């Protein structure tokens, strides 16, 4: 699996917010074996390199994917991305342009515009979007090489609300890396996303707010691996009626 030419082994991307303590965060990162963690610029101080949190992230040995969480306008998202590039020394950016305050649904119009501006500025954009195929096309035309459709509203833990839409997205963009972002609540949700053919899953709250974040991080990692293996094994199609596993033809007739 590659994102913008960068090969990765783990298909789990982990958020860094809301953990009970820095120690729990580090242990969760280690437990799920992730190679990419996301962090909002708002978690940083103006000093950047001097912040305790930034030093903690560096010690994990993972790649940082800054995000523009909380941005509601194109200008705000672009400015935040530019600041994040300076602080974290990376041109990767998870782009969020929020359009609805309650559902945190992306503003797809602002998202495409911001993606175009950032791509032209040399950023490698990971856009938080919906499962809409037309929006996906526009984002690719804007310069994105990865799409991140939501599973459900951020932090809701509802799982995949539109699996048919995600399945259609996989079929429509067979060569584009797809990462389900937001809404994952349980390991079974993560496994389902991977069984649909998604390339990876990004989650945060499901681990951070679990009763045992370390155990949940490990469970999510295992579920993603199992789901990917299931997809590659080509699961049997669903049927509308029962089909006996033991053929009736050839059974002895007892009279």
Coordinates of C-alpha atoms in Angstrom, one line a residue, residues 18 42 44 64 79 88 94 100 104 144 148 165 173-174 194 219 229-230 232-233 245 251:
X18 CA -9.0 12.7 23.8
X42 CA -4.5 23.3 17.7
X44 CA 0.5 22.6 19.3
X64 CA 2.8 12.7 11.3
X79 CA -3.8 28.9 6.4
X88 CA 5.6 19.5 11.4
X94 CA -5.5 15.7 6.1
X100 CA -22.4 21.4 9.2
X104 CA -19.6 17.7 11.0
X144 CA -5.7 14.6 -4.7
X148 CA -11.1 9.6 2.6
X165 CA -22.1 3.9 -1.2
X173 CA -12.2 4.2 -8.2
X174 CA -10.4 0.8 -8.4
X194 CA -11.8 -3.5 4.9
X219 CA -8.4 -5.2 18.6
X229 CA -7.6 -10.9 4.3
X230 CA -11.3 -11.6 4.0
X232 CA -8.6 -10.7 -0.7
X233 CA -10.1 -14.2 -0.2
X245 CA -24.0 -27.5 2.3
X251 CA -28.4 -39.6 0.1

